[in-house]
Coordinates of C-alpha atoms in Angstrom, one line a residue:
N1 CA 84.7 87.5 141.3
S2 CA 81.9 89.7 142.6
H3 CA 81.4 87.4 145.6
H4 CA 84.9 86.4 146.3
Q5 CA 84.8 87.6 149.9
L6 CA 81.6 85.6 150.5
F7 CA 83.2 82.3 149.4
A8 CA 86.4 83.1 151.2
A9 CA 84.5 83.7 154.5
A10 CA 82.6 80.4 154.0
D11 CA 85.9 78.5 154.6
L12 CA 85.0 75.7 152.1
V13 CA 87.4 73.0 153.2
A14 CA 86.8 69.4 154.5
R15 CA 88.0 69.1 158.1
D16 CA 89.2 65.5 157.6
S17 CA 88.9 62.7 155.0
S18 CA 85.6 61.3 156.3
E19 CA 82.5 61.1 154.2
A20 CA 80.7 63.3 156.8
A21 CA 83.3 66.1 156.5
R22 CA 83.0 65.9 152.7
A23 CA 79.2 66.1 152.9
K24 CA 79.4 69.1 155.3
M25 CA 81.7 70.9 152.8
I26 CA 79.3 70.3 149.9
E27 CA 76.4 71.5 152.0
D28 CA 78.3 74.7 153.0
A29 CA 79.4 75.3 149.4
T30 CA 75.8 74.9 148.1
R31 CA 74.5 77.3 150.7
A32 CA 77.2 79.9 149.8
G33 CA 76.4 79.4 146.1
L34 CA 72.7 80.0 146.6
V35 CA 73.4 83.2 148.6
A36 CA 75.7 84.4 145.8
L37 CA 73.0 83.5 143.2
Q38 CA 70.4 85.4 145.0
A39 CA 72.7 88.5 145.1
Q40 CA 73.3 88.1 141.4
I41 CA 69.6 88.0 140.7
E42 CA 69.0 91.1 142.7
H43 CA 71.8 92.8 140.9
A44 CA 70.3 91.7 137.5
R45 CA 66.9 93.2 138.5
E46 CA 68.5 96.5 139.3
C47 CA 70.5 96.4 136.2
A48 CA 67.4 95.7 134.1
K49 CA 65.7 98.8 135.6
R50 CA 68.6 101.0 134.6
S51 CA 69.1 99.3 131.2
T52 CA 65.5 99.9 130.2
A53 CA 65.7 103.7 130.7
V54 CA 64.3 105.6 127.7
V55 CA 66.8 107.0 125.3
T56 CA 65.4 110.2 123.7
R57 CA 66.2 111.0 120.1
A58 CA 67.6 114.5 119.8
D59 CA 66.7 116.6 116.8
P60 CA 68.6 119.6 115.4
G61 CA 68.0 122.8 117.4
T62 CA 68.6 124.4 120.7
L63 CA 70.1 122.1 123.4
H64 CA 70.6 124.7 126.1
D65 CA 69.8 128.5 126.1
F66 CA 70.5 129.1 129.8
D67 CA 67.3 131.2 130.1
G68 CA 66.0 129.0 132.9
E69 CA 67.3 127.5 136.2
L70 CA 70.0 124.9 135.9
P71 CA 69.1 121.5 137.3
S72 CA 71.4 120.1 140.0
G73 CA 71.1 117.0 142.2
T74 CA 72.5 113.5 142.8
D75 CA 71.6 110.0 141.7
E76 CA 71.1 107.1 144.2
G77 CA 74.9 106.5 144.2
G78 CA 75.8 110.1 145.1
I79 CA 76.9 111.0 141.6
P80 CA 76.2 114.7 140.8
L81 CA 73.6 115.2 138.1
G82 CA 72.7 118.3 136.2
Y83 CA 75.3 121.0 136.5
S84 CA 78.4 120.6 138.8
T85 CA 82.1 121.5 138.8
F86 CA 85.4 119.6 138.8
N87 CA 88.9 120.9 139.5
G88 CA 92.5 119.8 140.0
P89 CA 95.0 121.0 142.6
D90 CA 95.2 124.7 143.3
S91 CA 92.4 125.4 140.9
T92 CA 88.9 126.9 141.4
V93 CA 85.8 127.2 139.2
G94 CA 82.4 128.7 139.7
F95 CA 79.4 129.3 137.5
T96 CA 76.0 131.0 137.4
V97 CA 73.3 132.1 135.0
T98 CA 73.3 135.8 134.4
G99 CA 71.6 138.5 132.3
S100 CA 74.5 140.8 132.8
Y101 CA 77.1 140.2 130.1
P102 CA 78.8 141.8 127.1
P103 CA 76.3 142.2 124.2
R104 CA 76.2 139.0 122.1
P105 CA 75.4 139.0 118.4
G106 CA 71.8 137.8 117.8
A107 CA 70.8 137.7 121.5
G108 CA 67.3 138.9 122.1
S109 CA 65.9 141.0 125.0
G110 CA 66.0 139.2 128.3
N111 CA 68.5 136.6 127.1
R112 CA 70.7 135.0 129.8
V113 CA 74.0 133.2 129.5
L114 CA 76.2 130.9 131.5
Q115 CA 79.0 132.7 133.3
I116 CA 82.1 130.7 134.2
D117 CA 84.8 132.0 136.6
L118 CA 88.1 130.1 136.5
D119 CA 91.4 130.4 138.2
V120 CA 93.3 127.3 137.0
T121 CA 96.9 126.1 137.5
S122 CA 96.1 122.4 136.7
W123 CA 92.6 121.7 135.3
S124 CA 89.1 122.8 136.1
G125 CA 85.6 123.2 134.6
I126 CA 81.9 122.4 134.7
V127 CA 79.8 119.5 133.6
N128 CA 76.2 118.9 132.8
R129 CA 75.2 115.2 133.3
F130 CA 71.8 114.9 131.6
T131 CA 69.0 114.3 134.1
D132 CA 65.2 114.3 134.5
G133 CA 63.0 116.9 136.2
T134 CA 63.9 115.4 139.7
A135 CA 67.7 115.8 139.0
A136 CA 68.0 112.3 140.6
R137 CA 68.1 110.1 137.5
W138 CA 70.5 109.9 134.5
L139 CA 69.1 110.5 131.0
S140 CA 70.7 109.8 127.7
Y141 CA 70.1 111.1 124.2
D142 CA 70.5 109.7 120.7
W143 CA 72.6 112.1 118.6
R144 CA 73.4 109.7 115.8
S145 CA 71.4 111.7 113.2
L146 CA 73.5 114.8 114.1
E147 CA 76.9 116.0 112.9
E148 CA 78.0 118.7 115.2
L149 CA 77.3 121.0 118.1
S150 CA 77.9 124.8 118.3
F151 CA 77.9 127.4 121.1
W152 CA 78.7 131.0 121.6
F153 CA 81.8 131.6 123.6
F154 CA 83.0 134.9 125.1
G155 CA 86.7 134.8 125.7
A156 CA 89.3 137.0 127.4
N157 CA 92.2 136.4 125.0
S158 CA 94.0 134.8 127.9
G159 CA 95.7 132.2 125.7
T160 CA 94.2 129.5 127.9
E161 CA 93.8 126.0 126.4
M162 CA 90.1 125.1 126.6
F163 CA 88.3 121.8 126.0
F164 CA 84.8 120.6 125.4
D165 CA 83.9 117.0 126.2
I166 CA 81.0 114.8 125.2
F167 CA 80.0 112.0 127.7
D168 CA 79.2 109.1 125.5
N169 CA 78.3 105.4 126.3
R170 CA 78.6 104.0 129.9
Q171 CA 79.1 100.4 131.1
L172 CA 76.1 98.2 131.3
C173 CA 74.5 98.4 134.8
S174 CA 76.9 101.2 135.8
T175 CA 76.5 102.9 139.2
T176 CA 79.4 105.4 138.6
D177 CA 80.2 108.1 136.1
D178 CA 82.1 105.8 133.7
A179 CA 80.9 107.6 130.6
E180 CA 83.5 107.6 127.8
R181 CA 84.9 111.1 127.1
F182 CA 85.5 112.5 123.7
R183 CA 87.3 115.9 123.5
Y184 CA 87.5 118.9 121.3
Q185 CA 90.3 121.4 122.1
F186 CA 90.3 125.1 121.4
W187 CA 92.0 128.2 122.8
D188 CA 90.8 131.4 124.4
D189 CA 92.7 133.5 121.9
V190 CA 90.0 136.0 121.0
A191 CA 88.6 138.8 123.1
G192 CA 84.8 138.9 122.8
W193 CA 82.1 136.6 121.4
R194 CA 82.7 134.0 118.7
L195 CA 80.8 130.9 117.5
I196 CA 82.6 127.6 118.4
R197 CA 81.8 124.7 116.1
V198 CA 82.4 121.1 117.4
R199 CA 82.2 118.6 114.6
F200 CA 81.8 115.1 116.2
E201 CA 84.1 113.6 113.7
D202 CA 86.9 115.9 114.9
M203 CA 86.6 114.8 118.6
A204 CA 89.2 112.4 120.1
R205 CA 88.9 110.0 123.0
K206 CA 90.2 111.2 126.3
E207 CA 91.2 108.6 128.9
I208 CA 90.5 109.9 132.4
G209 CA 90.9 106.6 134.3
N210 CA 87.2 106.1 135.1
G211 CA 86.8 102.6 133.7
A212 CA 84.8 103.8 130.6
P213 CA 84.1 101.6 127.6
D214 CA 86.5 102.0 124.7
D215 CA 84.1 101.5 121.7
G216 CA 84.3 104.7 119.8
L217 CA 82.0 107.8 119.7
G218 CA 78.7 106.0 119.0
L219 CA 76.4 108.9 119.9
G220 CA 73.6 106.4 120.6
K221 CA 73.6 107.2 124.3
V222 CA 75.0 110.7 125.1
H223 CA 74.9 111.3 128.9
G224 CA 76.2 114.9 129.1
W225 CA 79.0 117.3 128.3
G226 CA 81.7 119.3 130.0
I227 CA 83.7 122.4 129.4
G228 CA 86.9 123.5 131.1
A229 CA 90.5 124.9 131.0
L230 CA 93.9 123.5 131.7
S231 CA 95.6 126.7 132.9
T232 CA 94.4 130.3 133.0
G233 CA 97.4 132.2 134.5
G234 CA 95.1 133.9 136.9
P235 CA 91.4 134.6 137.3
V236 CA 89.4 134.6 134.1
R237 CA 85.7 135.2 133.5
L238 CA 84.1 133.5 130.4
F239 CA 80.6 133.3 129.1
V240 CA 78.9 130.6 127.0
D241 CA 75.4 130.6 125.4
D242 CA 73.1 128.9 123.0
F243 CA 74.2 125.3 122.7
R244 CA 72.7 123.9 119.5
L245 CA 72.7 120.5 117.8
L246 CA 73.2 120.5 114.0
S247 CA 72.7 118.0 111.2
D248 CA 73.9 120.2 108.3
P249 CA 77.1 121.6 109.7
G250 CA 78.4 124.0 107.0
D251 CA 75.1 125.5 105.7
V252 CA 73.2 125.8 108.9
V253 CA 76.0 127.3 111.0
Q254 CA 77.2 129.8 108.4
K255 CA 73.7 131.1 107.8
R256 CA 73.1 131.4 111.5
M257 CA 76.3 133.3 112.1
A258 CA 75.8 135.6 109.1
L259 CA 72.3 136.5 110.4
A260 CA 73.6 137.1 113.9
M261 CA 76.5 139.4 112.7
S262 CA 74.0 141.3 110.5
E263 CA 72.1 142.3 113.7
I264 CA 75.1 143.8 115.5

């Protein structure tokens, strides 16, 4: 199927019932088959390069603290890597890293956070597709030893429906963003900072029509995450900070939150 056009263009038919016409057809078919085989071999070589990329095992701890610059680039196929935005009709989104934000519980001197400005009538948000230092190559992480992720979220009490996505497994030899999405929904129904906990077992698959695998949230190859909103009812400014991976959900998060609140 990958080389249907090649075989169609080869016009593999015998011109008449003679042995010479039959032999010519066989010769043309053999030549077309060898060209297709060579193309498949080249494709397999490129696939092998991508398939042998190192998957890094992620341990509990800080995933992103937003104190440094945010990576941004594209892969060889033009897919945005690092931080980028997405939006639907009549919706806008922008983001930046800033040190100017409402005081956050537990934040130290010089802390910076991710600022997200949204004006959404359909859907909009930002994504972080994991990448290397060149921001030109996909990376993936093994989260199978972990149970949840948490982050600080500063809301505006807008009533907006928010979502947080994990980008899980991709198709073998993929050249597009066909990572499977798993979603956690929450609402911007509190003014100020709060700690959002995302238990992986509470996430549900979200079909976005990108040809993703449908094999469950395996967490063996996590390629990124996204956060966004469905409708804001006007301009809204939100902040997020301190993404952390956790293996002991209840105990670790509760102790961390209690410590942070005691510092207010």
